[in-house]
mmCIF file of C-alpha atoms in Angstrom:
data_model
loop_
_atom_site.group_PDB
_atom_site.id
_atom_site.type_symbol
_atom_site.label_atom_id
_atom_site.label_comp_id
_atom_site.label_asym_id
_atom_site.label_seq_id
_atom_site.Cartn_x
_atom_site.Cartn_y
_atom_site.Cartn_z
ATOM 1 C CA MET A 252 166.142 109.624 33.825
ATOM 2 C CA HIS A 253 163.127 111.992 33.307
ATOM 3 C CA LYS A 254 163.290 115.523 34.359
ATOM 4 C CA ARG A 255 160.899 116.880 37.040
ATOM 5 C CA MET A 256 158.125 118.434 34.882
ATOM 6 C CA GLY A 257 155.335 120.829 35.587
ATOM 7 C CA PHE A 258 153.475 124.151 35.091
ATOM 8 C CA PHE A 259 154.489 127.770 35.583
ATOM 9 C CA THR A 260 151.335 129.915 35.596
ATOM 10 C CA ASP A 261 152.011 133.629 35.172
ATOM 11 C CA THR A 262 148.835 135.291 36.385
ATOM 12 C CA SER A 263 150.087 138.747 35.188
ATOM 13 C CA VAL A 264 149.415 137.857 31.539
ATOM 14 C CA CYS A 265 146.261 135.774 32.045
ATOM 15 C CA ILE A 266 143.349 137.398 30.136
ATOM 16 C CA GLY A 267 140.573 135.137 31.536
ATOM 17 C CA CYS A 268 139.627 133.741 28.166
ATOM 18 C CA LYS A 269 139.126 130.217 29.627
ATOM 19 C CA ALA A 270 140.711 128.532 26.611
ATOM 20 C CA CYS A 271 142.649 126.293 29.131
ATOM 21 C CA GLU A 272 139.347 125.175 30.688
ATOM 22 C CA VAL A 273 137.850 124.289 27.328
ATOM 23 C CA ALA A 274 140.996 122.525 26.053
ATOM 24 C CA CYS A 275 141.208 120.508 29.313
ATOM 25 C CA LYS A 276 137.635 119.394 29.217
ATOM 26 C CA GLN A 277 137.791 118.492 25.473
ATOM 27 C CA TRP A 278 141.042 116.490 25.685
ATOM 28 C CA ASN A 279 140.140 114.667 28.893
ATOM 29 C CA ARG A 280 136.430 114.219 27.925
ATOM 30 C CA LEU A 281 135.253 115.775 31.168
ATOM 31 C CA VAL A 282 131.455 115.633 30.868
ATOM 32 C CA ALA A 283 129.125 115.756 33.798
ATOM 33 C CA ALA A 284 127.243 112.422 34.012
ATOM 34 C CA GLU A 285 123.816 114.117 34.698
ATOM 35 C CA ASN A 286 123.527 116.665 31.825
ATOM 36 C CA GLY A 287 126.898 117.165 30.180
ATOM 37 C CA ALA A 288 126.826 120.915 30.719
ATOM 38 C CA THR A 289 128.261 123.544 33.058
ATOM 39 C CA ARG A 290 125.488 125.587 34.570
ATOM 40 C CA MET A 291 125.471 129.367 34.700
ATOM 41 C CA SER A 292 126.465 130.376 38.317
ATOM 42 C CA GLY A 293 125.710 134.113 38.144
ATOM 43 C CA ASP A 294 128.919 134.791 39.932
ATOM 44 C CA SER A 295 130.720 137.339 37.838
ATOM 45 C CA TYR A 296 132.409 135.636 34.788
ATOM 46 C CA ASP A 297 133.056 132.386 36.777
ATOM 47 C CA ASN A 298 130.751 129.538 35.860
ATOM 48 C CA THR A 299 133.127 126.756 36.861
ATOM 49 C CA ARG A 300 133.426 128.137 40.442
ATOM 50 C CA LYS A 301 135.847 125.568 41.662
ATOM 51 C CA LEU A 302 138.073 122.561 40.743
ATOM 52 C CA ASP A 303 136.275 119.150 40.893
ATOM 53 C CA SER A 304 136.077 115.868 39.040
ATOM 54 C CA ILE A 305 134.792 117.343 35.831
ATOM 55 C CA HIS A 306 136.746 120.683 36.079
ATOM 56 C CA TRP A 307 140.454 120.134 36.168
ATOM 57 C CA ARG A 308 141.272 123.747 35.208
ATOM 58 C CA HIS A 309 139.495 126.740 36.811
ATOM 59 C CA VAL A 310 139.992 130.333 35.886
ATOM 60 C CA LYS A 311 139.459 132.546 38.917
ATOM 61 C CA PHE A 312 138.179 136.127 38.559
ATOM 62 C CA ILE A 313 138.958 138.489 41.471
ATOM 63 C CA GLU A 314 137.646 142.002 41.440
ATOM 64 C CA GLN A 315 139.482 144.618 43.520
ATOM 65 C CA PHE A 316 138.269 148.169 44.201
ATOM 66 C CA SER A 317 139.777 151.108 46.031
ATOM 67 C CA GLU A 318 137.845 152.357 49.039
ATOM 68 C CA ASP A 319 136.276 155.165 47.060
ATOM 69 C CA ARG A 320 135.586 152.627 44.184
ATOM 70 C CA ARG A 321 137.242 154.980 41.651
ATOM 71 C CA ARG A 322 139.979 152.495 40.918
ATOM 72 C CA ALA A 323 139.619 148.875 40.066
ATOM 73 C CA ARG A 324 141.565 145.982 38.758
ATOM 74 C CA TRP A 325 140.959 142.375 37.778
ATOM 75 C CA LEU A 326 143.127 139.526 39.048
ATOM 76 C CA MET A 327 142.790 136.345 37.000
ATOM 77 C CA MET A 328 144.381 133.030 37.706
ATOM 78 C CA SER A 329 144.069 129.614 35.965
ATOM 79 C CA ASP A 330 143.985 127.175 38.886
ATOM 80 C CA VAL A 331 144.897 123.563 38.728
ATOM 81 C CA CYS A 332 146.178 120.618 40.835
ATOM 82 C CA LYS A 333 149.570 121.642 42.342
ATOM 83 C CA HIS A 334 151.175 118.122 41.901
ATOM 84 C CA CYS A 335 152.885 118.666 45.307
ATOM 85 C CA VAL A 336 156.303 117.269 45.923
ATOM 86 C CA LYS A 337 154.988 116.051 49.308
ATOM 87 C CA ALA A 338 151.436 115.142 48.280
ATOM 88 C CA PRO A 339 148.992 114.702 51.241
ATOM 89 C CA CYS A 340 146.462 113.085 48.916
ATOM 90 C CA MET A 341 148.918 110.327 48.118
ATOM 91 C CA GLU A 342 149.769 109.761 51.738
ATOM 92 C CA ALA A 343 146.080 109.585 52.706
ATOM 93 C CA CYS A 344 144.911 107.185 49.973
ATOM 94 C CA PRO A 345 144.449 103.715 51.572
ATOM 95 C CA THR A 346 144.273 101.822 48.307
ATOM 96 C CA ASP A 347 147.462 103.254 46.638
ATOM 97 C CA ALA A 348 145.297 104.607 43.845
ATOM 98 C CA ILE A 349 147.375 107.791 43.804
ATOM 99 C CA ILE A 350 150.861 107.419 42.361
ATOM 100 C CA ARG A 351 153.808 109.550 41.445
ATOM 101 C CA THR A 352 154.920 109.415 37.834
ATOM 102 C CA GLU A 353 158.390 109.407 36.348
ATOM 103 C CA PHE A 354 157.835 113.158 35.706
ATOM 104 C CA ASP A 355 157.249 113.686 39.469
ATOM 105 C CA THR A 356 153.577 114.490 38.851
ATOM 106 C CA VAL A 357 150.785 113.012 40.924
ATOM 107 C CA VAL A 358 148.153 110.870 39.156
ATOM 108 C CA ILE A 359 145.012 109.095 40.340
ATOM 109 C CA ARG A 360 144.454 105.564 38.887
ATOM 110 C CA PRO A 361 140.722 105.437 38.253
ATOM 111 C CA ASP A 362 140.714 101.611 38.050
ATOM 112 C CA VAL A 363 142.034 101.444 41.543
ATOM 113 C CA CYS A 364 140.172 104.275 43.249
ATOM 114 C CA LYS A 365 137.299 103.244 45.518
ATOM 115 C CA GLY A 366 135.894 106.810 46.078
ATOM 116 C CA ILE A 367 136.680 106.766 49.731
ATOM 117 C CA GLY A 368 137.472 110.468 49.865
ATOM 118 C CA LEU A 369 140.312 110.731 52.262
ATOM 119 C CA CYS A 370 142.361 112.306 49.569
ATOM 120 C CA ALA A 371 139.804 115.094 49.203
ATOM 121 C CA GLU A 372 140.004 115.698 52.940
ATOM 122 C CA ALA A 373 143.855 115.771 52.923
ATOM 123 C CA CYS A 374 144.316 118.163 49.932
ATOM 124 C CA PRO A 375 145.203 121.632 51.315
ATOM 125 C CA PHE A 376 144.093 123.327 48.046
ATOM 126 C CA GLY A 377 140.645 121.772 47.671
ATOM 127 C CA VAL A 378 141.585 120.231 44.372
ATOM 128 C CA ILE A 379 139.873 116.808 44.730
ATOM 129 C CA VAL A 380 136.144 116.526 44.993
ATOM 130 C CA ILE A 381 134.270 113.212 44.937
ATOM 131 C CA THR A 382 131.380 114.023 42.589
ATOM 132 C CA PRO A 383 128.317 111.764 43.291
ATOM 133 C CA PRO A 384 127.558 110.725 39.665
ATOM 134 C CA ILE A 385 131.109 109.614 39.205
ATOM 135 C CA LYS A 386 131.957 108.191 42.672
ATOM 136 C CA ILE A 387 135.733 108.180 42.206
ATOM 137 C CA ALA A 388 138.405 110.818 42.695
ATOM 138 C CA ARG A 389 139.570 112.518 39.526
ATOM 139 C CA LYS A 390 141.872 115.481 38.899
ATOM 140 C CA CYS A 391 144.463 116.950 36.550
ATOM 141 C CA THR A 392 147.058 114.374 35.393
ATOM 142 C CA LEU A 393 149.246 117.050 33.905
ATOM 143 C CA CYS A 394 148.194 115.432 30.731
ATOM 144 C CA TYR A 395 150.288 112.302 31.284
ATOM 145 C CA ASP A 396 149.139 110.713 28.105
ATOM 146 C CA ARG A 397 150.393 113.689 26.167
ATOM 147 C CA ILE A 398 153.713 114.407 27.996
ATOM 148 C CA SER A 399 154.745 110.680 28.005
ATOM 149 C CA ASN A 400 154.475 111.029 24.233
ATOM 150 C CA GLY A 401 156.513 114.161 23.993
ATOM 151 C CA MET A 402 153.506 116.506 23.646
ATOM 152 C CA THR A 403 152.559 119.607 25.611
ATOM 153 C CA PRO A 404 149.576 119.488 27.997
ATOM 154 C CA ALA A 405 146.371 120.680 26.351
ATOM 155 C CA CYS A 406 145.931 123.752 28.596
ATOM 156 C CA ALA A 407 149.467 125.036 27.980
ATOM 157 C CA GLN A 408 149.229 124.283 24.294
ATOM 158 C CA THR A 409 146.063 126.401 23.822
ATOM 159 C CA CYS A 410 146.906 129.346 26.148
ATOM 160 C CA PRO A 411 147.093 132.407 23.771
ATOM 161 C CA THR A 412 149.254 134.561 26.141
ATOM 162 C CA ASP A 413 151.668 131.878 27.440
ATOM 163 C CA SER A 414 150.252 132.396 30.859
ATOM 164 C CA ILE A 415 150.536 128.679 31.317
ATOM 165 C CA ARG A 416 154.017 127.226 30.562
ATOM 166 C CA PHE A 417 155.014 123.617 30.614
ATOM 167 C CA GLY A 418 158.554 122.265 30.957
ATOM 168 C CA PRO A 419 161.318 121.110 33.349
ATOM 169 C CA ILE A 420 160.728 122.712 36.728
ATOM 170 C CA ALA A 421 164.335 124.011 37.000
ATOM 171 C CA GLU A 422 163.932 125.819 33.664
ATOM 172 C CA LEU A 423 160.568 127.229 34.499
ATOM 173 C CA VAL A 424 161.791 128.567 37.886
ATOM 174 C CA ARG A 425 164.534 130.485 36.163
ATOM 175 C CA ILE A 426 162.005 131.927 33.678
ATOM 176 C CA ALA A 427 159.655 132.839 36.567
ATOM 177 C CA GLU A 428 162.351 134.538 38.624
ATOM 178 C CA ALA A 429 163.413 136.590 35.654
ATOM 179 C CA ARG A 430 159.771 137.620 35.130
ATOM 180 C CA VAL A 431 159.447 138.737 38.690
ATOM 181 C CA ASP A 432 162.539 140.850 38.380
ATOM 182 C CA GLN A 433 161.104 142.392 35.158
ATOM 183 C CA LEU A 434 157.825 143.273 36.875
ATOM 184 C CA HIS A 435 159.578 144.765 39.880
ATOM 185 C CA ARG A 436 161.682 146.992 37.510
ATOM 186 C CA LEU A 437 158.360 148.061 35.871
ATOM 187 C CA GLY A 438 156.927 149.147 39.297
ATOM 188 C CA GLN A 439 154.810 146.153 40.014
ATOM 189 C CA LYS A 440 156.541 145.459 43.403
ATOM 190 C CA GLU A 441 153.683 143.232 44.540
ATOM 191 C CA ALA A 442 154.722 140.473 42.091
ATOM 192 C CA ARG A 443 155.860 137.258 43.788
ATOM 193 C CA LEU A 444 156.334 133.501 43.191
ATOM 194 C CA TYR A 445 154.274 130.939 44.953
ATOM 195 C CA GLY A 446 155.301 127.299 45.318
ATOM 196 C CA THR A 447 158.913 127.414 43.929
ATOM 197 C CA ASP A 448 160.578 126.442 47.236
ATOM 198 C CA GLU A 449 159.982 123.841 49.967
ATOM 199 C CA THR A 450 157.902 126.082 52.292
ATOM 200 C CA ILE A 451 154.670 124.633 51.078
ATOM 201 C CA GLN A 452 154.165 120.895 50.449
ATOM 202 C CA GLY A 453 157.836 120.461 49.689
ATOM 203 C CA GLY A 454 157.373 122.562 46.568
ATOM 204 C CA LEU A 455 154.782 122.632 43.889
ATOM 205 C CA ASN A 456 155.183 121.131 40.374
ATOM 206 C CA SER A 457 152.472 123.635 39.357
ATOM 207 C CA PHE A 458 153.596 126.974 40.654
ATOM 208 C CA TYR A 459 152.515 130.594 40.162
ATOM 209 C CA LEU A 460 153.486 134.161 39.716
ATOM 210 C CA LEU A 461 150.930 136.239 41.713
ATOM 211 C CA LEU A 462 150.211 139.924 41.850
ATOM 212 C CA ASP A 463 148.853 139.950 45.374
ATOM 213 C CA GLU A 464 149.008 137.927 48.656
ATOM 214 C CA PRO A 465 148.216 134.196 48.056
ATOM 215 C CA ARG A 466 145.088 134.408 50.277
ATOM 216 C CA VAL A 467 143.599 136.750 47.723
ATOM 217 C CA TYR A 468 143.669 133.907 45.266
ATOM 218 C CA GLY A 469 142.299 131.421 47.800
ATOM 219 C CA LEU A 470 145.813 129.884 48.411
ATOM 220 C CA PRO A 471 147.450 128.949 51.676
ATOM 221 C CA ASP A 472 149.759 131.822 52.650
ATOM 222 C CA SER A 473 153.287 131.182 51.415
ATOM 223 C CA SER A 474 155.318 133.028 48.862
ATOM 224 C CA ARG A 475 158.820 133.885 47.784
ATOM 225 C CA GLY A 476 160.315 136.951 46.021
ATOM 226 C CA SER A 477 157.657 139.310 47.152
ATOM 227 C CA VAL A 478 158.168 142.904 48.057
ATOM 228 C CA HIS A 479 155.763 144.376 50.707
ATOM 229 C CA LEU A 480 155.049 148.077 50.420
ATOM 230 C CA GLY A 481 153.886 150.405 53.167
ATOM 231 C CA LYS A 482 150.320 151.502 52.966
#
């Protein structure tokens, strides 16, 4: 029997290098049909802007300033499909194109997908986008072709700071909980885990350590292990 596998993304050590984005696009050959290039957005350091059918990894850049603008910090997060334990996209698909693998990950079969788009409407994270040139739903497979052959997903393999870790979920949760405890001892009381319990979509096979409220990262509000400080 295969173990439940997934990602633990520790945003506290993400440096925003986008190596994960590049590795994902290279391995999965994610090229835009119209011109093969990602256009400059002019939006800070973020040219990907969102997850879609040719961007399965997206590094978010969030600038935060104090009211007097004398203090600032960057929050960075490598976003990806959450591979939900209770996956709305899978439930919404009328053609059974979306399946759960032996690793408990959620994969879209491109040869079965008809591009209807109900999966995109159902996803609470905005992961799936039906891009007109491609006309089918595509998203992160958690590198099924690699992990089924004993390899590490391309994004986790290339991350220089181990911000993205791959492995059995139970093991990753233990690592994540220890990391939160460490950060709390170092004074970062805002550190919290997101997606490790059943409060959101039955649990996430791609879960996060965050340094602020989930909504700041564009995530539905649910977290565990957080400490809220008085203002």
